[in-house]
PDB file of C-alpha atoms in Angstrom:
ATOM      1  CA  MET A   1      79.434  22.189  67.196  1.00  0.00           C
ATOM      2  CA  ASN A   2      81.855  24.101  69.391  1.00  0.00           C
ATOM      3  CA  ASP A   3      80.902  27.361  71.122  1.00  0.00           C
ATOM      4  CA  ALA A   4      82.813  29.455  68.712  1.00  0.00           C
ATOM      5  CA  ALA A   5      80.864  28.011  65.801  1.00  0.00           C
ATOM      6  CA  MET A   6      77.666  28.511  67.636  1.00  0.00           C
ATOM      7  CA  ILE A   7      78.467  32.313  68.168  1.00  0.00           C
ATOM      8  CA  THR A   8      79.649  32.943  64.626  1.00  0.00           C
ATOM      9  CA  ALA A   9      77.321  30.890  62.455  1.00  0.00           C
ATOM     10  CA  PRO A  10      74.130  33.157  62.862  1.00  0.00           C
ATOM     11  CA  HIS A  11      76.294  36.129  61.623  1.00  0.00           C
ATOM     12  CA  ALA A  12      78.092  34.355  58.756  1.00  0.00           C
ATOM     13  CA  GLN A  13      77.411  35.434  55.262  1.00  0.00           C
ATOM     14  CA  PRO A  14      76.229  32.601  53.042  1.00  0.00           C
ATOM     15  CA  ALA A  15      78.707  31.726  50.241  1.00  0.00           C
ATOM     16  CA  PRO A  16      77.509  32.721  46.755  1.00  0.00           C
ATOM     17  CA  ALA A  17      75.516  29.808  45.345  1.00  0.00           C
ATOM     18  CA  ALA A  18      75.662  28.528  41.793  1.00  0.00           C
ATOM     19  CA  LEU A  19      71.872  29.091  41.353  1.00  0.00           C
ATOM     20  CA  PRO A  20      72.181  32.863  40.650  1.00  0.00           C
ATOM     21  CA  ASN A  21      74.506  32.033  37.892  1.00  0.00           C
ATOM     22  CA  ALA A  22      72.140  29.331  36.480  1.00  0.00           C
ATOM     23  CA  ALA A  23      69.303  31.899  36.835  1.00  0.00           C
ATOM     24  CA  ALA A  24      71.271  34.400  34.809  1.00  0.00           C
ATOM     25  CA  LEU A  25      72.074  31.858  32.066  1.00  0.00           C
ATOM     26  CA  LEU A  26      68.342  30.919  31.925  1.00  0.00           C
ATOM     27  CA  PHE A  27      67.329  34.631  31.840  1.00  0.00           C
ATOM     28  CA  LEU A  28      69.621  35.138  28.838  1.00  0.00           C
ATOM     29  CA  LEU A  29      68.461  31.946  27.103  1.00  0.00           C
ATOM     30  CA  ALA A  30      64.790  32.778  27.650  1.00  0.00           C
ATOM     31  CA  ALA A  31      65.043  36.434  26.565  1.00  0.00           C
ATOM     32  CA  THR A  32      67.054  35.447  23.509  1.00  0.00           C
ATOM     33  CA  LEU A  33      64.520  32.758  22.546  1.00  0.00           C
ATOM     34  CA  TYR A  34      61.621  35.100  22.893  1.00  0.00           C
ATOM     35  CA  MET A  35      63.281  37.846  20.826  1.00  0.00           C
ATOM     36  CA  LEU A  36      64.231  35.398  18.087  1.00  0.00           C
ATOM     37  CA  LEU A  37      60.659  33.895  17.857  1.00  0.00           C
ATOM     38  CA  ASP A  38      59.112  37.441  17.983  1.00  0.00           C
ATOM     39  CA  ALA A  39      61.394  38.644  15.239  1.00  0.00           C
ATOM     40  CA  SER A  40      60.555  35.689  13.168  1.00  0.00           C
ATOM     41  CA  GLY A  41      56.844  36.653  13.324  1.00  0.00           C
ATOM     42  CA  THR A  42      55.735  33.814  15.605  1.00  0.00           C
ATOM     43  CA  LYS A  43      52.247  34.569  16.765  1.00  0.00           C
ATOM     44  CA  ALA A  44      50.637  32.377  19.456  1.00  0.00           C
ATOM     45  CA  LEU A  45      49.270  32.812  22.964  1.00  0.00           C
ATOM     46  CA  TRP A  46      51.944  30.735  24.416  1.00  0.00           C
ATOM     47  CA  MET A  47      54.360  33.548  23.358  1.00  0.00           C
ATOM     48  CA  ALA A  48      52.874  35.558  26.038  1.00  0.00           C
ATOM     49  CA  ALA A  49      54.008  32.937  28.639  1.00  0.00           C
ATOM     50  CA  LEU A  50      57.553  32.841  27.209  1.00  0.00           C
ATOM     51  CA  LYS A  51      57.654  36.631  27.291  1.00  0.00           C
ATOM     52  CA  VAL A  52      57.411  36.732  31.047  1.00  0.00           C
ATOM     53  CA  VAL A  53      59.801  33.875  31.931  1.00  0.00           C
ATOM     54  CA  PRO A  54      62.858  36.286  32.064  1.00  0.00           C
ATOM     55  CA  ILE A  55      60.840  38.367  34.445  1.00  0.00           C
ATOM     56  CA  GLY A  56      59.910  35.367  36.475  1.00  0.00           C
ATOM     57  CA  LEU A  57      63.537  34.448  36.805  1.00  0.00           C
ATOM     58  CA  LEU A  58      64.262  38.000  38.074  1.00  0.00           C
ATOM     59  CA  PHE A  59      61.310  37.666  40.495  1.00  0.00           C
ATOM     60  CA  TRP A  60      62.991  34.535  41.926  1.00  0.00           C
ATOM     61  CA  LEU A  61      66.316  36.246  42.237  1.00  0.00           C
ATOM     62  CA  ALA A  62      64.808  39.179  43.980  1.00  0.00           C
ATOM     63  CA  ALA A  63      62.865  36.933  46.245  1.00  0.00           C
ATOM     64  CA  ASN A  64      65.974  35.087  47.409  1.00  0.00           C
ATOM     65  CA  ARG A  65      68.460  37.973  47.496  1.00  0.00           C
ATOM     66  CA  LEU A  66      66.564  40.942  48.831  1.00  0.00           C
ATOM     67  CA  SER A  67      64.937  41.475  52.108  1.00  0.00           C
ATOM     68  CA  GLY A  68      62.386  43.587  53.963  1.00  0.00           C
ATOM     69  CA  ALA A  69      60.375  46.303  52.368  1.00  0.00           C
ATOM     70  CA  THR A  70      62.780  46.396  49.449  1.00  0.00           C
ATOM     71  CA  ARG A  71      62.036  42.783  48.629  1.00  0.00           C
ATOM     72  CA  THR A  72      58.253  43.237  48.916  1.00  0.00           C
ATOM     73  CA  LEU A  73      58.268  46.493  46.616  1.00  0.00           C
ATOM     74  CA  ALA A  74      60.632  44.950  44.061  1.00  0.00           C
ATOM     75  CA  LEU A  75      58.427  41.750  43.772  1.00  0.00           C
ATOM     76  CA  LEU A  76      55.355  43.991  43.418  1.00  0.00           C
ATOM     77  CA  ALA A  77      57.065  45.908  40.602  1.00  0.00           C
ATOM     78  CA  LEU A  78      58.138  42.772  38.755  1.00  0.00           C
ATOM     79  CA  GLY A  79      54.609  41.395  39.212  1.00  0.00           C
ATOM     80  CA  PHE A  80      53.005  44.406  37.766  1.00  0.00           C
ATOM     81  CA  SER A  81      55.551  44.273  34.940  1.00  0.00           C
ATOM     82  CA  ALA A  82      54.684  40.611  34.119  1.00  0.00           C
ATOM     83  CA  ILE A  83      51.002  41.467  34.140  1.00  0.00           C
ATOM     84  CA  GLY A  84      51.695  44.353  31.643  1.00  0.00           C
ATOM     85  CA  ASP A  85      53.817  42.044  29.504  1.00  0.00           C
ATOM     86  CA  VAL A  86      50.871  39.605  29.177  1.00  0.00           C
ATOM     87  CA  LEU A  87      48.238  42.330  28.571  1.00  0.00           C
ATOM     88  CA  LEU A  88      50.421  43.994  25.815  1.00  0.00           C
ATOM     89  CA  ALA A  89      51.075  40.520  24.227  1.00  0.00           C
ATOM     90  CA  VAL A  90      47.482  39.145  24.172  1.00  0.00           C
ATOM     91  CA  PRO A  91      45.167  41.122  21.683  1.00  0.00           C
ATOM     92  CA  PHE A  92      41.823  42.283  23.080  1.00  0.00           C
ATOM     93  CA  ALA A  93      39.933  45.619  23.132  1.00  0.00           C
ATOM     94  CA  ASN A  94      42.016  48.374  24.813  1.00  0.00           C
ATOM     95  CA  HIS A  95      44.728  45.879  25.809  1.00  0.00           C
ATOM     96  CA  PHE A  96      47.356  48.716  25.200  1.00  0.00           C
ATOM     97  CA  ILE A  97      45.639  50.738  27.861  1.00  0.00           C
ATOM     98  CA  PHE A  98      45.413  47.936  30.369  1.00  0.00           C
ATOM     99  CA  GLY A  99      49.075  47.133  29.772  1.00  0.00           C
ATOM    100  CA  LEU A 100      50.065  50.740  30.113  1.00  0.00           C
ATOM    101  CA  GLY A 101      48.165  50.971  33.378  1.00  0.00           C
ATOM    102  CA  ALA A 102      50.054  47.747  34.711  1.00  0.00           C
ATOM    103  CA  PHE A 103      53.359  49.254  33.838  1.00  0.00           C
ATOM    104  CA  LEU A 104      52.422  52.646  35.382  1.00  0.00           C
ATOM    105  CA  LEU A 105      51.816  50.749  38.753  1.00  0.00           C
ATOM    106  CA  ALA A 106      55.221  49.033  38.098  1.00  0.00           C
ATOM    107  CA  GLN A 107      56.952  52.468  37.738  1.00  0.00           C
ATOM    108  CA  LEU A 108      55.338  53.827  40.816  1.00  0.00           C
ATOM    109  CA  THR A 109      56.348  50.711  42.845  1.00  0.00           C
ATOM    110  CA  TYR A 110      59.834  51.070  41.740  1.00  0.00           C
ATOM    111  CA  THR A 111      59.744  54.752  42.667  1.00  0.00           C
ATOM    112  CA  ALA A 112      58.574  53.972  46.234  1.00  0.00           C
ATOM    113  CA  THR A 113      61.448  51.301  46.287  1.00  0.00           C
ATOM    114  CA  PHE A 114      64.108  53.856  45.503  1.00  0.00           C
ATOM    115  CA  VAL A 115      62.720  56.811  47.387  1.00  0.00           C
ATOM    116  CA  ARG A 116      63.089  54.877  50.595  1.00  0.00           C
ATOM    117  CA  ARG A 117      66.844  55.425  50.312  1.00  0.00           C
ATOM    118  CA  GLY A 118      66.884  58.678  48.427  1.00  0.00           C
ATOM    119  CA  LYS A 119      69.558  61.371  49.071  1.00  0.00           C
ATOM    120  CA  LEU A 120      70.044  64.853  47.679  1.00  0.00           C
ATOM    121  CA  SER A 121      73.474  65.430  45.930  1.00  0.00           C
ATOM    122  CA  LEU A 122      75.317  67.224  43.099  1.00  0.00           C
ATOM    123  CA  CYS A 123      75.435  63.920  41.230  1.00  0.00           C
ATOM    124  CA  LEU A 124      71.541  63.745  41.436  1.00  0.00           C
ATOM    125  CA  ALA A 125      71.349  67.339  39.994  1.00  0.00           C
ATOM    126  CA  GLY A 126      73.268  66.419  36.908  1.00  0.00           C
ATOM    127  CA  ARG A 127      71.300  63.133  36.485  1.00  0.00           C
ATOM    128  CA  ALA A 128      68.055  64.886  37.036  1.00  0.00           C
ATOM    129  CA  PHE A 129      68.803  67.435  34.331  1.00  0.00           C
ATOM    130  CA  ALA A 130      69.669  64.667  31.824  1.00  0.00           C
ATOM    131  CA  VAL A 131      66.317  62.819  32.641  1.00  0.00           C
ATOM    132  CA  LEU A 132      64.170  66.095  32.394  1.00  0.00           C
ATOM    133  CA  VAL A 133      65.808  66.945  29.018  1.00  0.00           C
ATOM    134  CA  ALA A 134      65.081  63.549  27.689  1.00  0.00           C
ATOM    135  CA  VAL A 135      61.485  63.663  29.051  1.00  0.00           C
ATOM    136  CA  ILE A 136      60.760  66.981  27.569  1.00  0.00           C
ATOM    137  CA  LEU A 137      62.083  65.926  24.031  1.00  0.00           C
ATOM    138  CA  LEU A 138      60.182  62.670  24.242  1.00  0.00           C
ATOM    139  CA  GLY A 139      56.868  64.492  25.242  1.00  0.00           C
ATOM    140  CA  ARG A 140      57.098  67.094  22.559  1.00  0.00           C
ATOM    141  CA  GLN A 141      57.492  64.257  20.030  1.00  0.00           C
ATOM    142  CA  VAL A 142      54.940  61.721  21.274  1.00  0.00           C
ATOM    143  CA  LEU A 143      52.029  63.500  22.974  1.00  0.00           C
ATOM    144  CA  PRO A 144      50.920  65.560  20.004  1.00  0.00           C
ATOM    145  CA  ALA A 145      50.786  62.310  17.938  1.00  0.00           C
ATOM    146  CA  ALA A 146      49.050  60.195  20.640  1.00  0.00           C
ATOM    147  CA  GLY A 147      45.710  61.636  20.079  1.00  0.00           C
ATOM    148  CA  GLU A 148      43.045  60.440  22.543  1.00  0.00           C
ATOM    149  CA  LEU A 149      45.676  58.488  24.301  1.00  0.00           C
ATOM    150  CA  ALA A 150      47.652  61.683  25.118  1.00  0.00           C
ATOM    151  CA  LEU A 151      46.485  61.796  28.814  1.00  0.00           C
ATOM    152  CA  PRO A 152      47.340  58.209  29.718  1.00  0.00           C
ATOM    153  CA  VAL A 153      50.642  58.351  27.766  1.00  0.00           C
ATOM    154  CA  GLY A 154      51.521  61.700  29.560  1.00  0.00           C
ATOM    155  CA  LEU A 155      50.712  60.252  32.912  1.00  0.00           C
ATOM    156  CA  TYR A 156      52.999  57.217  32.130  1.00  0.00           C
ATOM    157  CA  ILE A 157      55.817  59.523  31.119  1.00  0.00           C
ATOM    158  CA  LEU A 158      55.457  61.309  34.378  1.00  0.00           C
ATOM    159  CA  ALA A 159      55.634  58.003  36.243  1.00  0.00           C
ATOM    160  CA  ILE A 160      58.697  56.672  34.556  1.00  0.00           C
ATOM    161  CA  SER A 161      60.386  60.018  34.990  1.00  0.00           C
ATOM    162  CA  ALA A 162      59.752  59.788  38.728  1.00  0.00           C
ATOM    163  CA  MET A 163      61.211  56.226  38.654  1.00  0.00           C
ATOM    164  CA  ALA A 164      64.420  57.500  36.952  1.00  0.00           C
ATOM    165  CA  LEU A 165      64.843  60.443  39.277  1.00  0.00           C
ATOM    166  CA  SER A 166      64.343  58.365  42.368  1.00  0.00           C
ATOM    167  CA  ALA A 167      66.850  55.859  41.055  1.00  0.00           C
ATOM    168  CA  ALA A 168      69.293  58.650  40.440  1.00  0.00           C
ATOM    169  CA  ALA A 169      68.842  59.742  44.027  1.00  0.00           C
ATOM    170  CA  HIS A 170      69.469  56.293  45.606  1.00  0.00           C
ATOM    171  CA  ARG A 171      72.027  56.781  48.366  1.00  0.00           C
ATOM    172  CA  SER A 172      73.759  53.494  47.552  1.00  0.00           C
ATOM    173  CA  GLY A 173      75.346  55.345  44.662  1.00  0.00           C
ATOM    174  CA  SER A 174      74.752  52.251  42.540  1.00  0.00           C
ATOM    175  CA  SER A 175      75.132  53.257  38.908  1.00  0.00           C
ATOM    176  CA  LEU A 176      73.300  50.134  37.918  1.00  0.00           C
ATOM    177  CA  LEU A 177      69.983  51.553  39.200  1.00  0.00           C
ATOM    178  CA  PHE A 178      70.280  54.674  37.181  1.00  0.00           C
ATOM    179  CA  ALA A 179      71.472  52.718  34.109  1.00  0.00           C
ATOM    180  CA  GLY A 180      68.416  50.524  34.484  1.00  0.00           C
ATOM    181  CA  ALA A 181      66.085  53.500  34.781  1.00  0.00           C
ATOM    182  CA  LEU A 182      67.538  55.047  31.672  1.00  0.00           C
ATOM    183  CA  THR A 183      67.373  51.820  29.782  1.00  0.00           C
ATOM    184  CA  PHE A 184      63.752  51.430  30.811  1.00  0.00           C
ATOM    185  CA  MET A 185      63.002  54.919  29.508  1.00  0.00           C
ATOM    186  CA  ALA A 186      64.798  54.077  26.182  1.00  0.00           C
ATOM    187  CA  SER A 187      62.507  50.972  25.869  1.00  0.00           C
ATOM    188  CA  ASP A 188      59.350  52.917  26.493  1.00  0.00           C
ATOM    189  CA  ALA A 189      60.453  55.648  24.177  1.00  0.00           C
ATOM    190  CA  LEU A 190      60.867  53.077  21.382  1.00  0.00           C
ATOM    191  CA  ILE A 191      57.393  51.912  22.056  1.00  0.00           C
ATOM    192  CA  ALA A 192      55.890  55.340  21.902  1.00  0.00           C
ATOM    193  CA  ILE A 193      57.719  56.452  19.002  1.00  0.00           C
ATOM    194  CA  ASN A 194      57.064  53.204  17.010  1.00  0.00           C
ATOM    195  CA  ARG A 195      53.346  53.396  17.922  1.00  0.00           C
ATOM    196  CA  PHE A 196      52.610  57.000  17.603  1.00  0.00           C
ATOM    197  CA  VAL A 197      55.350  58.684  15.381  1.00  0.00           C
ATOM    198  CA  ASP A 198      57.199  56.601  12.866  1.00  0.00           C
ATOM    199  CA  PRO A 199      57.850  52.897  12.536  1.00  0.00           C
ATOM    200  CA  VAL A 200      61.200  51.890  14.020  1.00  0.00           C
ATOM    201  CA  PRO A 201      63.223  49.250  12.207  1.00  0.00           C
ATOM    202  CA  LEU A 202      63.323  46.049  14.328  1.00  0.00           C
ATOM    203  CA  ALA A 203      61.205  47.689  16.907  1.00  0.00           C
ATOM    204  CA  GLY A 204      60.117  44.642  18.600  1.00  0.00           C
ATOM    205  CA  THR A 205      63.727  43.335  19.127  1.00  0.00           C
ATOM    206  CA  TRP A 206      65.107  46.686  20.238  1.00  0.00           C
ATOM    207  CA  ILE A 207      62.212  47.225  22.699  1.00  0.00           C
ATOM    208  CA  MET A 208      62.469  43.924  24.326  1.00  0.00           C
ATOM    209  CA  LEU A 209      66.208  43.834  24.393  1.00  0.00           C
ATOM    210  CA  THR A 210      66.297  47.223  26.334  1.00  0.00           C
ATOM    211  CA  TYR A 211      63.309  46.105  28.561  1.00  0.00           C
ATOM    212  CA  TYR A 212      64.900  42.955  29.664  1.00  0.00           C
ATOM    213  CA  ALA A 213      68.310  44.684  30.208  1.00  0.00           C
ATOM    214  CA  ALA A 214      66.502  47.389  32.253  1.00  0.00           C
ATOM    215  CA  GLN A 215      64.743  45.037  34.490  1.00  0.00           C
ATOM    216  CA  ALA A 216      67.863  42.949  35.028  1.00  0.00           C
ATOM    217  CA  LEU A 217      69.977  46.129  35.900  1.00  0.00           C
ATOM    218  CA  LEU A 218      67.279  47.253  38.369  1.00  0.00           C
ATOM    219  CA  VAL A 219      67.069  43.971  40.161  1.00  0.00           C
ATOM    220  CA  VAL A 220      70.895  43.512  40.234  1.00  0.00           C
ATOM    221  CA  GLY A 221      71.396  47.132  41.310  1.00  0.00           C
ATOM    222  CA  LEU A 222      68.882  46.642  44.260  1.00  0.00           C
ATOM    223  CA  ILE A 223      70.655  43.442  45.324  1.00  0.00           C
ATOM    224  CA  ARG A 224      73.988  45.268  45.323  1.00  0.00           C
ATOM    225  CA  ALA A 225      72.579  48.240  47.275  1.00  0.00           C
ATOM    226  CA  ASP A 226      70.855  45.920  49.691  1.00  0.00           C
ATOM    227  CA  LEU A 227      74.265  44.138  50.458  1.00  0.00           C
ATOM    228  CA  ALA A 228      76.253  47.447  50.681  1.00  0.00           C
ATOM    229  CA  PRO A 229      76.677  49.318  53.990  1.00  0.00           C
ATOM    230  CA  PRO A 230      74.621  52.422  54.150  1.00  0.00           C
ATOM    231  CA  ARG A 231      76.295  55.657  53.192  1.00  0.00           C
ATOM    232  CA  ALA A 232      76.271  58.720  55.410  1.00  0.00           C
TER     233      ALA A 232
END
């Protein structure tokens, strides 16, 4: 190896590998398979394992493409999400509360991830207004119907609102992060409305479709923001 190569090699950016594309394909296949089986009424404990496969692939992608505190926090958020997925999928006493708690931790961890690179702006003001309107409308519809679960559901709504606002404030300007946050809110709104207000047609399919899409948007948004040069 010549001197020039020795100088430039440590600073060279690695070429995009085929593995992320393979991971994306596996993510789509696993998510689609789970949603099809779930829609068909398949009930088995192994469905809980299949449910978390797409999140596991996002975990792998984040572990390989992110760095530093962003990597650590993103992996924690995905880990809490996977735990929540399993808790919600396996029936036992109060499994909904435990699952809700795991996802509350996921939202708080995502919030901590985004706040680290937050920035006040006019764009944030517009996005924050949209988030707050959506939260107020959801709360007015869901909380009165939640009964004894009104408090934990209310706390979760506050947590996911904080996550969406922190995503909106991310200084990278990544629209993917805000789109992921809104899609996550839509998924959770479907869960709440279907459980506490009125049954939603094809609820399971719509909930998982928006959930998987949200997690993918958040991870890809973080990867793009991590690679982008910092904005002033």
